[in-house]
């Protein structure tokens, strides 16, 4: 495949890493970047992530083959509204947002209907750093990308977006929008919320200075993702609120049972729960 003019809207970790990976694979001729702040665009140019910086979004998308929206999910609708009047017939649009129901609804509202050239997507890859400085070409190698085409999505547009991610070394699969949001609520959104919550609880204790001094490997492993961008996770938790609430209620019920087991000295309950968890983690995470 070759992409003549790739446009990245939001040149941060995800959009920047995509541009770098496609450049390295030599499948893109020209990368145009648009971002909210000019300093981001200057940095992206300096790092060789993009070839051209555009501060006017109408100019950025002009003549584009592929447009990738890589801004926080809460900013997608406003972005789609801004590009809607300027899209040309040949242009394919995809996104990298962590929630899919909210992005599809944002597109429906912004474009008036779901365009056939729109293929929603989500790379299951990331690190806790954000911004274009954190972008690297290998981010997607061996990682999964989930596409959630809508009934309106054109077959050839889906194939192009799939090929784009495969060129980054990713394994691409397709999923129904609602199912994507349920699965990600369980595997990503709930864990992030729990990590933030634990660190916040400890940070607000009077002895927090001392507690953090003694935080060792286990604490660091469990809470690494609490260093992720708060604005991004604020957007995700609200955008996927229904599916996240289902998981939070389920988890709260299990936590209450564990609390009761600790209170009652029910070692057998604890051992069985820990054993099930260890076996599951060893099987799935190797
Ligand atoms: P990031 O590194 O913080 O980059 C975000 C980009 O969006 C920046 O270019 C920023 O522009 C721009 N932006 C921020 N707020 C905006 C707003 N209100 N309006 C317009 N543009 C705005 O974030 P990221 O990690 O690349 O995440 C981008 C998308 O990928 C998000 O939808 C996220 O859910 C999704 N995603 C993230 C991960 C992850 O682990 N990080 C994984 C998979 C998917 P300026 O720099 O110019 O301010």
Short mmCIF file of C-alpha atoms and ligand atoms in Angstrom, two decimals:
data_model
loop_
_atom_site.label_atom_id
_atom_site.label_comp_id
_atom_site.label_asym_id
_atom_site.label_seq_id
_atom_site.Cartn_x
_atom_site.Cartn_y
_atom_site.Cartn_z
CA UNK A 1 0.00 0.00 0.00
CA UNK A 2 1.01 3.62 -0.34
CA UNK A 3 -0.54 6.72 1.22
CA UNK A 4 0.27 9.89 -0.73
CA UNK A 5 -0.97 12.43 1.80
CA UNK A 6 -1.51 11.28 5.38
CA UNK A 7 -3.02 13.83 7.76
CA UNK A 8 -2.59 13.41 11.51
CA UNK A 9 -5.01 15.51 13.55
CA UNK A 10 -3.50 15.62 17.05
CA UNK A 11 0.22 14.91 16.85
CA UNK A 12 0.75 13.28 20.24
CA UNK A 13 1.93 9.84 21.35
CA UNK A 14 -0.60 7.90 19.27
CA UNK A 15 -0.75 10.05 16.13
CA UNK A 16 3.01 10.70 16.19
CA UNK A 17 3.89 7.01 16.61
CA UNK A 18 1.61 6.11 13.70
CA UNK A 19 3.35 8.65 11.45
CA UNK A 20 6.79 7.37 12.49
CA UNK A 21 5.83 3.73 11.92
CA UNK A 22 4.41 4.42 8.44
CA UNK A 23 7.45 6.50 7.50
CA UNK A 24 9.75 3.72 8.59
CA UNK A 25 7.75 1.22 6.55
CA UNK A 26 8.17 3.60 3.59
CA UNK A 27 4.46 3.49 2.74
CA UNK A 28 3.69 7.19 3.12
CA UNK A 29 4.84 9.98 0.79
CA UNK A 30 3.90 13.07 2.78
CA UNK A 31 2.72 13.48 6.39
CA UNK A 32 0.79 16.62 7.33
CA UNK A 33 0.26 17.38 11.00
CA UNK A 34 -2.36 19.58 12.63
CA UNK A 35 -2.38 20.14 16.37
CA UNK A 36 -3.99 22.46 18.88
CA UNK A 37 -0.75 24.18 19.89
CA UNK A 38 1.85 25.52 17.50
CA UNK A 39 4.70 24.37 19.75
CA UNK A 40 3.55 20.77 19.30
CA UNK A 41 3.76 21.14 15.53
CA UNK A 42 7.24 22.70 15.73
CA UNK A 43 8.40 19.81 17.93
CA UNK A 44 6.85 17.28 15.54
CA UNK A 45 8.68 18.87 12.60
CA UNK A 46 11.95 18.95 14.53
CA UNK A 47 11.62 15.27 15.45
CA UNK A 48 10.83 14.31 11.85
CA UNK A 49 7.40 12.99 12.83
CA UNK A 50 5.64 15.15 10.23
CA UNK A 51 6.79 16.74 6.96
CA UNK A 52 4.42 19.70 6.99
CA UNK A 53 2.74 21.57 9.83
CA UNK A 54 -0.66 23.16 9.32
CA UNK A 55 -2.38 25.38 11.86
CA UNK A 56 -5.48 25.72 9.69
CA UNK A 57 -7.42 22.48 9.71
CA UNK A 58 -9.14 23.21 6.37
CA UNK A 59 -5.74 23.40 4.68
CA UNK A 60 -4.47 20.33 6.53
CA UNK A 61 -7.17 18.00 5.19
CA UNK A 62 -7.08 19.42 1.64
CA UNK A 63 -6.18 16.65 -0.82
CA UNK A 64 -5.81 14.06 1.93
CA UNK A 65 -5.91 10.34 1.20
CA UNK A 66 -6.17 9.37 4.83
CA UNK A 67 -7.05 11.47 7.88
CA UNK A 68 -6.36 10.08 11.35
CA UNK A 69 -8.06 11.77 14.32
CA UNK A 70 -5.83 11.22 17.37
CA UNK A 71 -7.15 13.76 19.88
CA UNK A 72 -8.78 12.92 23.26
CA UNK A 73 -12.20 11.33 22.78
CA UNK A 74 -13.98 14.33 24.31
CA UNK A 75 -12.51 16.53 21.56
CA UNK A 76 -13.54 14.32 18.60
CA UNK A 77 -16.93 15.89 17.87
CA UNK A 78 -15.59 19.43 17.65
CA UNK A 79 -12.77 18.16 15.43
CA UNK A 80 -15.15 16.30 13.09
CA UNK A 81 -17.34 19.41 12.82
CA UNK A 82 -14.34 21.47 11.78
CA UNK A 83 -13.25 19.07 9.04
CA UNK A 84 -16.73 18.17 7.74
CA UNK A 85 -17.05 21.05 5.22
CA UNK A 86 -13.58 20.40 3.78
CA UNK A 87 -13.52 16.68 3.15
CA UNK A 88 -13.01 15.50 -0.39
CA UNK A 89 -14.45 12.44 -2.09
CA UNK A 90 -11.28 10.32 -2.00
CA UNK A 91 -10.51 10.98 1.68
CA UNK A 92 -10.78 8.15 4.22
CA UNK A 93 -11.20 9.08 7.89
CA UNK A 94 -10.27 6.96 10.86
CA UNK A 95 -9.60 7.66 14.53
CA UNK A 96 -7.58 6.18 17.37
CA UNK A 97 -9.92 6.97 20.26
CA UNK A 98 -10.04 4.60 23.22
CA UNK A 99 -13.84 4.48 23.23
CA UNK A 100 -15.85 3.70 20.14
CA UNK A 101 -19.57 4.26 20.89
CA UNK A 102 -18.93 7.88 21.83
CA UNK A 103 -16.74 8.54 18.77
CA UNK A 104 -19.29 6.97 16.39
CA UNK A 105 -22.06 9.13 17.89
CA UNK A 106 -19.79 12.19 17.69
CA UNK A 107 -19.23 11.46 13.97
CA UNK A 108 -22.96 10.95 13.36
CA UNK A 109 -23.75 14.34 14.92
CA UNK A 110 -20.86 16.20 13.29
CA UNK A 111 -21.29 14.85 9.73
CA UNK A 112 -25.11 14.67 9.84
CA UNK A 113 -24.90 10.90 9.12
CA UNK A 114 -22.15 8.31 9.32
CA UNK A 115 -19.96 8.80 6.24
CA UNK A 116 -19.04 5.72 4.20
CA UNK A 117 -15.40 6.86 4.32
CA UNK A 118 -15.33 6.69 8.15
CA UNK A 119 -13.70 3.65 9.78
CA UNK A 120 -13.46 3.91 13.59
CA UNK A 121 -10.41 2.27 15.14
CA UNK A 122 -8.50 1.80 18.38
CA UNK A 123 -4.86 0.71 18.73
CA UNK A 124 -4.47 -1.36 21.90
CA UNK A 125 -1.06 0.07 22.58
CA UNK A 126 0.22 2.89 24.68
CA UNK A 127 2.57 4.02 27.38
CA UNK A 128 1.89 6.31 30.33
CA UNK A 129 3.83 9.18 28.73
CA UNK A 130 2.02 11.45 26.32
CA UNK A 131 2.87 14.09 23.76
CA UNK A 132 4.81 13.97 20.52
CA UNK A 133 8.15 13.67 22.37
CA UNK A 134 7.02 10.25 23.61
CA UNK A 135 6.16 8.96 20.10
CA UNK A 136 8.16 6.03 18.73
CA UNK A 137 7.91 3.89 15.59
CA UNK A 138 7.70 0.54 17.38
CA UNK A 139 4.66 1.36 19.52
CA UNK A 140 2.30 -0.79 17.44
CA UNK A 141 4.61 -3.69 16.60
CA UNK A 142 2.96 -6.95 17.66
CA UNK A 143 0.06 -5.08 19.28
CA UNK A 144 -3.62 -5.36 18.44
CA UNK A 145 -5.68 -2.76 16.66
CA UNK A 146 -9.46 -3.06 16.84
CA UNK A 147 -11.51 -1.63 13.97
CA UNK A 148 -15.21 -1.12 14.57
CA UNK A 149 -16.59 -0.41 11.07
CA UNK A 150 -20.14 0.93 11.04
CA UNK A 151 -22.79 -0.55 8.71
CA UNK A 152 -22.15 2.52 6.52
CA UNK A 153 -18.36 1.99 6.30
CA UNK A 154 -17.19 1.34 2.76
CA UNK A 155 -15.44 -2.01 2.27
CA UNK A 156 -12.42 -0.52 0.49
CA UNK A 157 -12.02 2.15 3.20
CA UNK A 158 -11.93 -0.59 5.87
CA UNK A 159 -9.33 -2.50 3.84
CA UNK A 160 -7.14 0.63 3.52
CA UNK A 161 -7.25 1.36 7.26
CA UNK A 162 -6.51 -2.29 8.03
CA UNK A 163 -3.53 -2.24 5.66
CA UNK A 164 -2.25 0.98 7.27
CA UNK A 165 -2.11 -0.58 10.73
CA UNK A 166 -0.65 -3.83 9.41
CA UNK A 167 2.21 -1.79 7.93
CA UNK A 168 2.96 -0.66 11.52
CA UNK A 169 3.36 -4.31 12.55
CA UNK A 170 -0.03 -4.49 14.29
CA UNK A 171 -2.51 -7.37 14.31
CA UNK A 172 -5.83 -5.99 13.15
CA UNK A 173 -9.22 -7.35 14.15
CA UNK A 174 -12.79 -6.17 13.77
CA UNK A 175 -15.37 -5.87 16.52
CA UNK A 176 -18.84 -4.55 17.09
CA UNK A 177 -18.82 -1.04 18.66
CA UNK A 178 -20.74 -1.97 21.83
CA UNK A 179 -18.68 -5.11 22.37
CA UNK A 180 -15.45 -3.10 22.02
CA UNK A 181 -16.61 -0.71 24.74
CA UNK A 182 -17.58 -3.56 27.11
CA UNK A 183 -14.28 -5.40 26.64
CA UNK A 184 -12.18 -2.25 27.04
CA UNK A 185 -14.15 -1.14 30.11
CA UNK A 186 -13.09 -4.39 31.77
CA UNK A 187 -9.48 -4.64 30.59
CA UNK A 188 -8.38 -1.02 30.41
CA UNK A 189 -10.80 1.57 31.77
CA UNK A 190 -11.51 -0.16 35.12
CA UNK A 191 -7.78 -0.85 35.82
CA UNK A 192 -6.86 2.78 35.10
CA UNK A 193 -9.61 4.02 37.39
CA UNK A 194 -8.48 1.65 40.17
CA UNK A 195 -4.83 2.70 39.83
CA UNK A 196 -5.75 6.38 40.04
CA UNK A 197 -8.03 5.69 42.98
CA UNK A 198 -5.43 3.76 45.01
CA UNK A 199 -2.70 6.36 44.51
CA UNK A 200 -5.13 9.17 45.31
CA UNK A 201 -6.24 7.45 48.55
CA UNK A 202 -2.63 7.04 49.69
CA UNK A 203 -1.64 10.54 48.59
CA UNK A 204 -4.38 12.06 50.76
CA UNK A 205 -3.26 10.24 53.93
CA UNK A 206 -1.33 12.27 56.52
CA UNK A 207 1.57 9.81 56.34
CA UNK A 208 1.71 9.83 52.54
CA UNK A 209 5.34 11.05 52.39
CA UNK A 210 6.47 8.09 54.46
CA UNK A 211 4.19 5.62 52.66
CA UNK A 212 5.54 6.54 49.21
CA UNK A 213 9.14 6.29 50.46
CA UNK A 214 8.55 2.62 51.18
CA UNK A 215 6.69 1.90 47.95
CA UNK A 216 8.51 -0.94 46.24
CA UNK A 217 8.14 -2.96 43.04
CA UNK A 218 4.61 -4.21 43.67
CA UNK A 219 3.27 -0.71 44.21
CA UNK A 220 5.07 0.58 41.15
CA UNK A 221 3.76 -2.31 38.98
CA UNK A 222 0.20 -1.81 40.16
CA UNK A 223 0.16 1.97 39.84
CA UNK A 224 2.32 2.67 36.75
CA UNK A 225 -0.75 3.58 34.72
CA UNK A 226 -1.78 6.24 37.26
CA UNK A 227 0.94 8.37 35.63
CA UNK A 228 -1.18 8.50 32.43
CA UNK A 229 -2.68 11.78 31.23
CA UNK A 230 -5.57 12.77 33.55
CA UNK A 231 -7.47 14.69 30.83
CA UNK A 232 -7.39 11.71 28.48
CA UNK A 233 -8.70 9.34 31.17
CA UNK A 234 -11.31 11.84 32.32
CA UNK A 235 -12.63 11.82 28.74
CA UNK A 236 -12.54 8.01 28.48
CA UNK A 237 -14.32 7.34 31.79
CA UNK A 238 -17.15 9.71 30.88
CA UNK A 239 -17.36 8.61 27.25
CA UNK A 240 -17.69 4.93 28.21
CA UNK A 241 -19.66 5.55 31.37
CA UNK A 242 -22.36 2.84 30.91
CA UNK A 243 -19.97 -0.05 30.30
CA UNK A 244 -17.58 1.23 32.98
CA UNK A 245 -20.39 1.46 35.55
CA UNK A 246 -21.32 -2.19 34.94
CA UNK A 247 -17.72 -3.24 35.63
CA UNK A 248 -17.35 -0.89 38.64
CA UNK A 249 -20.48 -2.32 40.27
CA UNK A 250 -19.33 -5.85 39.65
CA UNK A 251 -15.87 -5.10 41.04
CA UNK A 252 -17.28 -3.24 44.06
CA UNK A 253 -19.36 -6.34 44.91
CA UNK A 254 -16.28 -8.57 44.80
CA UNK A 255 -14.26 -6.05 46.84
CA UNK A 256 -17.00 -5.98 49.48
CA UNK A 257 -16.83 -9.79 49.72
CA UNK A 258 -13.04 -9.65 50.12
CA UNK A 259 -13.45 -6.99 52.80
CA UNK A 260 -15.86 -9.26 54.67
CA UNK A 261 -13.44 -12.20 54.35
CA UNK A 262 -10.64 -10.08 55.88
CA UNK A 263 -12.96 -8.84 58.65
CA UNK A 264 -14.10 -12.39 59.48
CA UNK A 265 -10.67 -13.97 59.15
CA UNK A 266 -12.01 -16.17 56.33
CA UNK A 267 -8.63 -17.38 55.04
CA UNK A 268 -10.20 -20.03 52.80
CA UNK A 269 -12.17 -17.37 50.86
CA UNK A 270 -9.03 -15.27 50.42
CA UNK A 271 -6.92 -18.23 49.32
CA UNK A 272 -9.47 -19.36 46.74
CA UNK A 273 -9.85 -15.85 45.32
CA UNK A 274 -6.07 -15.33 45.13
CA UNK A 275 -5.55 -18.77 43.55
CA UNK A 276 -8.19 -18.15 40.86
CA UNK A 277 -6.60 -14.77 40.11
CA UNK A 278 -3.05 -16.18 39.92
CA UNK A 279 -4.11 -19.00 37.62
CA UNK A 280 -5.99 -16.62 35.33
CA UNK A 281 -3.15 -14.11 35.16
CA UNK A 282 -0.49 -16.79 34.57
CA UNK A 283 -2.61 -18.24 31.75
CA UNK A 284 -3.41 -14.94 30.00
CA UNK A 285 -0.32 -12.84 30.66
CA UNK A 286 2.27 -15.61 30.57
P1 LIG B 1 -1.47 12.88 23.61
O1 LIG B 1 -0.12 12.34 23.47
O2 LIG B 1 -1.79 13.73 24.79
O3 LIG B 1 -1.84 13.70 22.28
C1 LIG B 1 -3.09 14.31 22.16
C2 LIG B 1 -3.11 15.20 20.94
O4 LIG B 1 -4.42 15.79 20.86
C3 LIG B 1 -2.12 16.34 20.99
O5 LIG B 1 -1.67 16.57 19.68
C4 LIG B 1 -2.96 17.53 21.47
O6 LIG B 1 -2.55 18.74 20.87
C5 LIG B 1 -4.32 17.21 20.90
N1 LIG B 1 -5.38 17.70 21.78
C6 LIG B 1 -5.49 17.59 23.13
N2 LIG B 1 -6.62 18.15 23.56
C7 LIG B 1 -7.25 18.63 22.46
C8 LIG B 1 -8.46 19.33 22.26
N3 LIG B 1 -9.27 19.64 23.28
N4 LIG B 1 -8.78 19.68 20.99
C9 LIG B 1 -7.98 19.39 19.95
N5 LIG B 1 -6.81 18.72 20.08
C10 LIG B 1 -6.45 18.36 21.32
O7 LIG B 1 -2.58 11.71 23.63
P2 LIG B 1 -2.49 10.27 22.98
O8 LIG B 1 -2.02 9.32 24.01
O9 LIG B 1 -1.77 10.37 21.67
O10 LIG B 1 -4.04 9.96 22.75
C11 LIG B 1 -4.68 10.35 21.56
C12 LIG B 1 -5.93 9.49 21.35
O11 LIG B 1 -5.54 8.12 21.30
C13 LIG B 1 -6.97 9.59 22.47
O12 LIG B 1 -8.26 9.57 21.90
C14 LIG B 1 -6.75 8.34 23.29
O13 LIG B 1 -7.97 7.91 23.90
C15 LIG B 1 -6.29 7.36 22.23
N6 LIG B 1 -5.43 6.27 22.72
C16 LIG B 1 -4.47 6.52 23.65
C17 LIG B 1 -3.68 5.47 24.10
C18 LIG B 1 -2.61 5.68 25.14
O14 LIG B 1 -2.25 4.74 25.86
N7 LIG B 1 -2.06 6.87 25.26
C19 LIG B 1 -3.85 4.19 23.56
C20 LIG B 1 -4.82 3.99 22.58
C21 LIG B 1 -5.61 5.05 22.16
P3 LIG B 1 -1.46 19.73 21.48
O15 LIG B 1 -0.25 18.88 21.84
O16 LIG B 1 -1.18 20.60 20.34
O17 LIG B 1 -2.06 20.37 22.67
#
